[in-house]
Short mmCIF file of C-alpha atoms and ligand atoms in Angstrom, two decimals:
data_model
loop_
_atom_site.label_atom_id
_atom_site.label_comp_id
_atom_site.label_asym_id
_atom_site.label_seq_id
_atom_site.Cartn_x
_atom_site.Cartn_y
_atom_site.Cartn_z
CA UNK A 232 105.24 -16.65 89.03
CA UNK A 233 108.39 -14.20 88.22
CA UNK A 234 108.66 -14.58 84.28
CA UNK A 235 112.32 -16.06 83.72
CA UNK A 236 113.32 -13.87 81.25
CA UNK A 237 114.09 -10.25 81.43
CA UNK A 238 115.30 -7.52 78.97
CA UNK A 239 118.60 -6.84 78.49
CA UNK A 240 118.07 -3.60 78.81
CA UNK A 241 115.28 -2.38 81.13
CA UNK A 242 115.53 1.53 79.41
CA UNK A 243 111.69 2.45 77.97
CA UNK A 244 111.73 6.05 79.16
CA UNK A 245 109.94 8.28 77.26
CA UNK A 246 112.98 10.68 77.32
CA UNK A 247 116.00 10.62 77.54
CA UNK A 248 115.23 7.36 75.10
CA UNK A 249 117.13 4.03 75.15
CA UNK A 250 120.93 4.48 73.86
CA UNK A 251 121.55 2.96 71.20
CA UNK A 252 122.21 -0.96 70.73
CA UNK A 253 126.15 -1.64 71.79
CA UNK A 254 126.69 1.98 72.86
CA UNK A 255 129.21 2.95 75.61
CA UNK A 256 131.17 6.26 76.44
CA UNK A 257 133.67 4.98 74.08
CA UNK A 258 131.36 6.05 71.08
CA UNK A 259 132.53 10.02 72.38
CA UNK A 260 136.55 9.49 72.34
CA UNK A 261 136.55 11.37 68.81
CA UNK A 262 134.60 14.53 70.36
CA UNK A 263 136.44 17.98 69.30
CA UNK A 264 136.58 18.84 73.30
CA UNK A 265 138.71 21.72 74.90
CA UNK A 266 138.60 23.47 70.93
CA UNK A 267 136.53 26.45 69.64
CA UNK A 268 133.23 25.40 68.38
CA UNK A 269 134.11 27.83 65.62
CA UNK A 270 137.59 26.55 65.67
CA UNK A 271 137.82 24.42 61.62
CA UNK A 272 137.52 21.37 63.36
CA UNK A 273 134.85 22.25 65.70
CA UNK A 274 132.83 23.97 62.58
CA UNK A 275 133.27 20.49 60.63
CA UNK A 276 131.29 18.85 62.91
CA UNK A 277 128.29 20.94 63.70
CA UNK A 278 128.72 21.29 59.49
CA UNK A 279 128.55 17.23 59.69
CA UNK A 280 125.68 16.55 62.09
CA UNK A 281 123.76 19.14 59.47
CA UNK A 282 124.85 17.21 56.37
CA UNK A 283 123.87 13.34 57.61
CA UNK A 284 120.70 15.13 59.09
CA UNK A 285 119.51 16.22 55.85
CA UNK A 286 120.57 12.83 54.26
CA UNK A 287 119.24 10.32 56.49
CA UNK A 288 116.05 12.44 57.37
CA UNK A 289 115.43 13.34 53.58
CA UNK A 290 115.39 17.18 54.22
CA UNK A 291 115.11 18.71 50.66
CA UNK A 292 117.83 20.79 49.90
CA UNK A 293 116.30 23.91 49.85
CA UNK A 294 115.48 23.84 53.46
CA UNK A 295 117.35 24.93 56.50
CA UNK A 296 118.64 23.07 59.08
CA UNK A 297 120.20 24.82 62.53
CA UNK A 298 121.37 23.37 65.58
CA UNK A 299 119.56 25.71 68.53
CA UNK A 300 120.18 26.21 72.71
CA UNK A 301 117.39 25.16 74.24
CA UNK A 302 116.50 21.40 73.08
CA UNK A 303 113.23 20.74 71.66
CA UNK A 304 111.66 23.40 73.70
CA UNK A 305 114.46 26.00 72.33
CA UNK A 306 113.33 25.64 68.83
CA UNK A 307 109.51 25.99 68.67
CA UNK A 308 109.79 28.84 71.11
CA UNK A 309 112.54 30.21 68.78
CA UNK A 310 110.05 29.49 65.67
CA UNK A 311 106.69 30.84 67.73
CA UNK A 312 108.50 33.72 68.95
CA UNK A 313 109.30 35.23 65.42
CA UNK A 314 107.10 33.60 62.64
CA UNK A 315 103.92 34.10 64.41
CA UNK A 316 101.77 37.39 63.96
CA UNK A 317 100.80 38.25 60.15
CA UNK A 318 97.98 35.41 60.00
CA UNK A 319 95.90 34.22 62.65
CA UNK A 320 96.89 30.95 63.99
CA UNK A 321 95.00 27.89 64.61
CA UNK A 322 96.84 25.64 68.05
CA UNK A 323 96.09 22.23 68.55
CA UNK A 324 96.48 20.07 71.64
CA UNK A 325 95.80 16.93 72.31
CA UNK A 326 97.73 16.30 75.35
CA UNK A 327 100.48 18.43 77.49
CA UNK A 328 103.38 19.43 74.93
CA UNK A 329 100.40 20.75 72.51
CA UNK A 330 98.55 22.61 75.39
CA UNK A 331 102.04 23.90 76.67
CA UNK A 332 102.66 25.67 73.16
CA UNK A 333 98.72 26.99 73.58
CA UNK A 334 99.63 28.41 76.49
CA UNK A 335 102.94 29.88 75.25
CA UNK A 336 100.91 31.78 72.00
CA UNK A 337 97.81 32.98 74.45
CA UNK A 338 99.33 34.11 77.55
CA UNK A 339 102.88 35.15 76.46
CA UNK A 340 102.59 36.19 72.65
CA UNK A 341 99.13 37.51 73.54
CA UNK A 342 98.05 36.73 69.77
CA UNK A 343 94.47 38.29 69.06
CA UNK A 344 93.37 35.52 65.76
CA UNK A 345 93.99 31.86 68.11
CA UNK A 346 91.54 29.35 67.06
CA UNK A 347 92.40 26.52 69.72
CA UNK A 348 91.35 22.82 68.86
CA UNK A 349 91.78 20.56 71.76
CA UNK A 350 90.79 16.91 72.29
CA UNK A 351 90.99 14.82 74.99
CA UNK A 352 94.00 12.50 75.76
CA UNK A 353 93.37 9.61 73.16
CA UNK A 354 92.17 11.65 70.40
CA UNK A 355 93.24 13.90 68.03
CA UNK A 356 91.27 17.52 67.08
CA UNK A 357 89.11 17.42 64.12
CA UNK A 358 91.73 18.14 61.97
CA UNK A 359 89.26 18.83 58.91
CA UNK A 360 89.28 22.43 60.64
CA UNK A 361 92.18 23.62 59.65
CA UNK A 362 92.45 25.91 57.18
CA UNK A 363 94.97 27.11 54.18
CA UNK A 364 95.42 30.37 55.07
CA UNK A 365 96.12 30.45 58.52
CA UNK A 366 99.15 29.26 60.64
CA UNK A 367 98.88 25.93 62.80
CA UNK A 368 101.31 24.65 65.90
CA UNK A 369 101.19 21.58 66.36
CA UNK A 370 103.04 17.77 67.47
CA UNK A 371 103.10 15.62 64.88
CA UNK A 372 103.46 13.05 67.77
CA UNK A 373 101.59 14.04 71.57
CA UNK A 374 104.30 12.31 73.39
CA UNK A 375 102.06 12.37 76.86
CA UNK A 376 98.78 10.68 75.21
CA UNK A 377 100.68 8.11 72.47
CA UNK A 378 98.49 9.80 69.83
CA UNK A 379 99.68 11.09 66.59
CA UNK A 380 98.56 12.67 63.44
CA UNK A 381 98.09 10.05 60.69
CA UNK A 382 99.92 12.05 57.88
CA UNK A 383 100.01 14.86 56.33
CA UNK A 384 96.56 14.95 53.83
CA UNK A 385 94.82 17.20 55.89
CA UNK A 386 97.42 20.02 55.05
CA UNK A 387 96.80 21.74 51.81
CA UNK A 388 99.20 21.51 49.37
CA UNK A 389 99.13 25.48 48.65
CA UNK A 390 99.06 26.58 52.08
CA UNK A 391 99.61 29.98 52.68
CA UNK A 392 99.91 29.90 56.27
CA UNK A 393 103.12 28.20 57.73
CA UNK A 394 102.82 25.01 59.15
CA UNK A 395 105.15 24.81 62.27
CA UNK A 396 105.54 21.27 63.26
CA UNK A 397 106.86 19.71 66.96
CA UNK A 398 108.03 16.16 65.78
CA UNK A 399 110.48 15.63 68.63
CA UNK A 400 109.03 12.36 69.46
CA UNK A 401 108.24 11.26 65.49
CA UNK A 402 111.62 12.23 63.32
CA UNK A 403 113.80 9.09 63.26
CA UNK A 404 110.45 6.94 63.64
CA UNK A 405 107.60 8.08 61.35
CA UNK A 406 107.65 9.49 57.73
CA UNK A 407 107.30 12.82 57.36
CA UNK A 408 105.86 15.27 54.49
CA UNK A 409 108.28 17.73 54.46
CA UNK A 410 106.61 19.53 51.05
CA UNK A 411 103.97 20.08 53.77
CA UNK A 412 106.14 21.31 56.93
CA UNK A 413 107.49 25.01 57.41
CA UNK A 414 109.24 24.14 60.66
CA UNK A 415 110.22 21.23 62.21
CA UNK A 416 111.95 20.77 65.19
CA UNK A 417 113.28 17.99 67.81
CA UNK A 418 116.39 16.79 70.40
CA UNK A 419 118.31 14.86 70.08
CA UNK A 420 117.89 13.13 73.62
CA UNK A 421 114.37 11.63 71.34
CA UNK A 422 113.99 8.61 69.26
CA UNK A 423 117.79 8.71 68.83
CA UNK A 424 118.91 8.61 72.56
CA UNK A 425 120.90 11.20 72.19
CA UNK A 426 122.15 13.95 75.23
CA UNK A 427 119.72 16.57 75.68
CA UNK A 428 121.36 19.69 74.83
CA UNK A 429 120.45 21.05 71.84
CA UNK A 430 116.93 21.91 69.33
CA UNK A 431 117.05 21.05 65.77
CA UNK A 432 115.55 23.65 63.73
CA UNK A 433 114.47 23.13 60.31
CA UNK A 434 113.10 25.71 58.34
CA UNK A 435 111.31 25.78 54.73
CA UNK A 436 111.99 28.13 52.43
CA UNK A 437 108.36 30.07 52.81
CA UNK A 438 109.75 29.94 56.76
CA UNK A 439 112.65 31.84 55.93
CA UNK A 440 110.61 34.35 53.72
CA UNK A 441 108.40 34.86 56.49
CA UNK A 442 111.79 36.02 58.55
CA UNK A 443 112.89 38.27 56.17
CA UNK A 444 109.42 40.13 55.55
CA UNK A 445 107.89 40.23 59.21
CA UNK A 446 109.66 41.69 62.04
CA UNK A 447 107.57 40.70 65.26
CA UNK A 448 106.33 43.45 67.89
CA UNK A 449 108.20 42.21 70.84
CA UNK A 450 111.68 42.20 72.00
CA UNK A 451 113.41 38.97 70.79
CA UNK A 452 116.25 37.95 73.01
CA UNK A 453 119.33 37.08 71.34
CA UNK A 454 119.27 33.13 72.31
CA UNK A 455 115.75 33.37 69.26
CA UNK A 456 117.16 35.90 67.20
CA UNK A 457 117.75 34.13 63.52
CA UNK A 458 117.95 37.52 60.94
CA UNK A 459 119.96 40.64 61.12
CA UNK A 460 118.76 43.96 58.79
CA UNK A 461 116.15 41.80 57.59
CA UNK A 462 118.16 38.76 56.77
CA UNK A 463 118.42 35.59 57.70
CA UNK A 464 121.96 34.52 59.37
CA UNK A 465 122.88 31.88 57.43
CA UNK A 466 125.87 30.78 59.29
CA UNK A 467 122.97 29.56 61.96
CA UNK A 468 122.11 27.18 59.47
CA UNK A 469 125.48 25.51 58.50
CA UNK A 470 126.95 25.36 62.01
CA UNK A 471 127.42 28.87 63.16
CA UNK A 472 125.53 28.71 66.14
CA UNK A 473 124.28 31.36 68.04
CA UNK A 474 125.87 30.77 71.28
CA UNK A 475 128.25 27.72 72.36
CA UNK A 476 127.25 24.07 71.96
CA UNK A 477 128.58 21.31 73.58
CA UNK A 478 131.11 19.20 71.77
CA UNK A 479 130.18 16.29 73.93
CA UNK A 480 126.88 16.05 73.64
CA UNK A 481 127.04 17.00 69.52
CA UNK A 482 129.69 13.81 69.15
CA UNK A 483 127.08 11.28 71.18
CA UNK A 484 124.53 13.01 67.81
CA UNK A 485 126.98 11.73 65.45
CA UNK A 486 127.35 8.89 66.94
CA UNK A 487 123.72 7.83 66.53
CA UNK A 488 123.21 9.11 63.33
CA UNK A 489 126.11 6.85 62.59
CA UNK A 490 124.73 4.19 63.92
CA UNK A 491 121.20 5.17 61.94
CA UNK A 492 123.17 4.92 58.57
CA UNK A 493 124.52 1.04 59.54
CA UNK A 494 121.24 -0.13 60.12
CA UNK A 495 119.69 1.09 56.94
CA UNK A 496 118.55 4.73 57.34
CA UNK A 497 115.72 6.36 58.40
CA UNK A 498 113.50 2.82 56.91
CA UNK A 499 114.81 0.93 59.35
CA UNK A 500 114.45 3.06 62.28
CA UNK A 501 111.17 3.05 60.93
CA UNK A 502 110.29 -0.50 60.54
CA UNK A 503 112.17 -1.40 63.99
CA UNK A 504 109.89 1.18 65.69
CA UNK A 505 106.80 -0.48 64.14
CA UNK A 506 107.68 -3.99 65.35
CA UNK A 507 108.14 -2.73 68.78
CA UNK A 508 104.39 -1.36 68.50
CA UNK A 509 103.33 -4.80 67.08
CA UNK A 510 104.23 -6.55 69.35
CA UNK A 511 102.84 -4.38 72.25
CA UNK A 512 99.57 -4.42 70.25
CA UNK A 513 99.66 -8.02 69.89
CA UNK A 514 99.97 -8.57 73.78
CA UNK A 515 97.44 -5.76 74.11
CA UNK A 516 94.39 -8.00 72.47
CA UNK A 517 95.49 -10.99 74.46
CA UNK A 518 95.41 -8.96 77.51
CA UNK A 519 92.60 -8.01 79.57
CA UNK A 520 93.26 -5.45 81.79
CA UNK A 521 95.01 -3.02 79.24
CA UNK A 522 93.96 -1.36 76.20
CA UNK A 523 95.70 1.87 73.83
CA UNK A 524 94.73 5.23 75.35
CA UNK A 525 94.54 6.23 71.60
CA UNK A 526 90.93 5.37 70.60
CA UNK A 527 91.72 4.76 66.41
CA UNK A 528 94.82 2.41 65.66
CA UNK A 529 95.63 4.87 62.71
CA UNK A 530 96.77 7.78 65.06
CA UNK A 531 98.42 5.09 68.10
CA UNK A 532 102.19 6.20 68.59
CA UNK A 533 105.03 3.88 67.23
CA UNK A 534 107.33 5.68 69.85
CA UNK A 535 105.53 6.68 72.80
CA UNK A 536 102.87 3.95 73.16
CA UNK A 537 100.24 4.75 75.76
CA UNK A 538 98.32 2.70 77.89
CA UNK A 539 95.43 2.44 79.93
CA UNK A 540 93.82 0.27 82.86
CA UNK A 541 90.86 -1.03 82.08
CA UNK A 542 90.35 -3.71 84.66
CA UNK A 543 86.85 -3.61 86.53
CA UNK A 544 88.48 -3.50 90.00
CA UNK A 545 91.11 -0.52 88.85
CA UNK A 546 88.34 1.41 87.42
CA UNK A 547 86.36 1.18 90.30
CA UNK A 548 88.72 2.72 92.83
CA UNK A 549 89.54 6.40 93.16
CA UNK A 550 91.67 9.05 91.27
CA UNK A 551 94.57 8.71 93.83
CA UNK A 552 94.56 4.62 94.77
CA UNK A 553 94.08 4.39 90.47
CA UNK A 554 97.33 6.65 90.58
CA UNK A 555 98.95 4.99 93.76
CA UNK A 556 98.39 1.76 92.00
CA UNK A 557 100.48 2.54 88.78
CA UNK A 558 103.06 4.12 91.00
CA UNK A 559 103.06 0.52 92.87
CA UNK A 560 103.46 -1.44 89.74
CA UNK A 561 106.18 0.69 87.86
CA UNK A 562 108.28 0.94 91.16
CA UNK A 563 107.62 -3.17 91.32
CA UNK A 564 109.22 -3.23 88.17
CA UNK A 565 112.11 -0.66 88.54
CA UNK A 566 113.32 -2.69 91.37
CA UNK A 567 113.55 -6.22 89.56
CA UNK A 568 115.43 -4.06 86.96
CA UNK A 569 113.22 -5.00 84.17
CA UNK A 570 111.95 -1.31 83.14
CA UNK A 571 112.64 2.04 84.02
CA UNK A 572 110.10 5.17 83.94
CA UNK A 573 107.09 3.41 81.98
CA UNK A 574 104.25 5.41 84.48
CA UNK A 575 102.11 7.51 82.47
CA UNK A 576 102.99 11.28 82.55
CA UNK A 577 101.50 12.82 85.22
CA UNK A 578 98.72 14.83 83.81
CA UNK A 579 97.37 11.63 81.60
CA UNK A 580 95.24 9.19 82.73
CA UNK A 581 96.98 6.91 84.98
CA UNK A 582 98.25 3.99 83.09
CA UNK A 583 101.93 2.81 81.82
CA UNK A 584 103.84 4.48 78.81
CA UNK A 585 106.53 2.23 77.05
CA UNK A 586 108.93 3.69 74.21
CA UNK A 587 109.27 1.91 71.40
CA UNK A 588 111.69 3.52 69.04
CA UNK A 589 113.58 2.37 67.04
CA UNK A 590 116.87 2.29 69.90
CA UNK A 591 114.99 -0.41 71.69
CA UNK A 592 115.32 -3.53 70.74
CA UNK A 593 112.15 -5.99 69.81
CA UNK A 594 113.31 -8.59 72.39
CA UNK A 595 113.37 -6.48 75.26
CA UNK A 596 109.81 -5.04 74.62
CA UNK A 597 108.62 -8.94 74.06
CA UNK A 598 110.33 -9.89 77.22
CA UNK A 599 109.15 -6.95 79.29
CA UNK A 600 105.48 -7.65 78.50
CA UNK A 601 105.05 -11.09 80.91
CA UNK A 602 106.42 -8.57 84.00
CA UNK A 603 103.73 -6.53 83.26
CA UNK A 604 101.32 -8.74 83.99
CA UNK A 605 103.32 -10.21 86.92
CA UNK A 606 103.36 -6.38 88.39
CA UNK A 607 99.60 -5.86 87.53
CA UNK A 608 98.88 -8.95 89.49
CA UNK A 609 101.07 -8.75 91.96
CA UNK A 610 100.00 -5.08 93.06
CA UNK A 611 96.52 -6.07 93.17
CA UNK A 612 97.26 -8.97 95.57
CA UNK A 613 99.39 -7.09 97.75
C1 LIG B 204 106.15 16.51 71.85
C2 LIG B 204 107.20 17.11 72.73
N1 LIG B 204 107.44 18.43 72.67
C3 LIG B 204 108.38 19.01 73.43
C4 LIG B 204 109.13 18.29 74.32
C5 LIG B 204 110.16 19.00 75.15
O1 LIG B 204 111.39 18.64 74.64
P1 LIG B 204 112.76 19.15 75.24
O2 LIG B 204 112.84 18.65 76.63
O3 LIG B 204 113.77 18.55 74.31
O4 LIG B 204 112.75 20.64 75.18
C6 LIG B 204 108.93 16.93 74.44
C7 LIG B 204 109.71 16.15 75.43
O5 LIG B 204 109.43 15.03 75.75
C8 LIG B 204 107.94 16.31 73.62
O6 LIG B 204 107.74 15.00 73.70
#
């Protein structure tokens, strides 16, 4: 039987996220458009998005905070491509965006000290390995896998390597130690379900020293090019940005952190994000065929929760009917218009990957969680 409720709003993507509750192209009327982004209107809003970043995200004041071409992507390259070099550097990966920034430091920056730590998707690297004095890349949240790093502890708190930190898929939904951080970046198409534009960039102030004291090897392009004569550009950092942004896309930002203030800050983002996990976990222990990919609860995504198969039958077929199966069941679903893009990411086990940030509402992950086990049992009848 078809369950007789369904979400309002079938959006779980992984990215692009949900919109935000009530939103409609209405939210971008005030949007400085056909101006100079360095025209005083056009600066007071990139200044803006800075300012209610740093105030609803808790940046201390002595960090940096740019807004960077590229998206996510953008920013770490911009941060690997001229921070790394004067310590060795230890990369961790547990799952595709970790290995991708492996790949990035091994094959392009051709580094000569990488330690790599990898673990399987579902667990995390022994993170007891890392040590004080050496650089470390990593996600503070492995989108593809749902697994993230409990907290912070296993950073030193006099570190004198930088710790450079993807947390595109955790700021806006998990707290984060920013004493303990050197960079961290995201988009804003993540958690907030924002327009995918534009990196965030935020930089300590031992990040910025390392900038002014190390000039790297290789050619920098301009697009990652953050000092001149030795010095960092500070205009980068308080809405000077290197090349043109869009207006559009930087309104629908402001928007949401708008939107973040009138709920209650970054706490409630927070705490909605953590009901939408509980209530997946719940259905998860009353439900056979599915478990978490992520093997310990303390390191299971709040935002991109990961799931596996483990029904007898599924896990006795083959790689591709395991993988034409999932296909089967998310298309199922897409067409009844109860949830878009919840298949796994392609190079993770095959299973189903919800988001559960804090743009989705509670209701529409408790009423989406009957169709999945309509769709698993359909498919497996058909
Ligand atoms: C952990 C992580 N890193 C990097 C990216 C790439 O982000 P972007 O597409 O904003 O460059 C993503 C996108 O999903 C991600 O989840």
């Amino acid at each position: 039987m078809k369950p007789a409720q369904r979400p309002a709003s079938p959006f779980f993507s992984s990215g692009p996220c949900a919109k935000r509750p009530g939103w409609s192209p209405q939210a971008l009327a005030d949007a400085c458009l056909g101006r100079s982004h360095r025209s005083k209107a056009g600066k007071a809003k990139l200044a803006l998005a800075i300012d209610k970043t740093r105030a609803l995200l808790g940046v201390p004041a002595d960090y940096r905070i740019g807004i960077v071409p590229g998206s996510d992507t953008g920013a770490v390259e911009m941060a690997l491509w001229s921070l790394l070099g004067p310590r060795g550097v230890d990369m961790l990966a547990w799952e595709s965006f970790g290995s991708g920034w492996v790949t990035d430091v091994l094959k392009q920056l051709r580094l000569d000290d990488v330690r790599t730590l990898k673990a399987d998707y579902g667990e995390l690297p022994d993170l007891s390995r890392i040590e004080d004095d050496r650089d470390v890349v990593f996600t503070w949240n492995g989108t593809t896998s749902g697994v993230r790093v409990p907290n912070g502890d296993w950073l030193g708190d006099n570190r004198l390597g930088l710790a450079i930190c993807d947390a595109t898929s955790a700021v806006f939904a998990m707290e984060l130690p920013w004493d303990k951080l050197d960079v961290v970046t995201y988009s804003w198409q993540k958690v907030l379900g924002g327009e995918a534009a534009h990196g965030m960039l935020i930089l300590s102030p031992r990040a910025v020293e390392r900038l002014e004291s190390y000039a790297p090897p290789w050619p920098l392009p301009k697009l990652f090019r953050m000092t001149k004569n030795g010095k960092l550009i500070e205009g980068i950092f308080t809405g000077a940005t290197i090349n043109t942004p869009s207006m559009l896309c930087l309104e629908d930002y402001l928007d949401a952190l708008g939107w973040v203030e009138s709920i209650g800050g970054l706490a409630a983002m927070i705490t909605r994000s953590q009901a939408n996990l509980a209530a997946i976990t719940d259905w998860v222990a009353a439900t056979a065929w599915v478990d978490f990919l992520a093997t310990d609860p303390a390191t299971r995504s709040n935002t991109s929760v990961c799931l596996k198969i483990v029904d007898a039958g599924f896990a006795a077929l083959d790689a591709d009917a395991r993988a034409a199966l999932v296909k089967k069941l998310v298309g199922l679903l897409e067409a009844e218009g109860v949830a878009y893009d919840i298949g796994g990411y392609r190079d993770a086990p095959p299973g189903l990957r919800i988001w559960a940030g804090g743009t989705v509402e509670t209701a529409d992950i408790q009423a989406l969680l009957p169709w999945l086990d309509w769709a698993f049992a359909t498919v497996n009848e058909i």
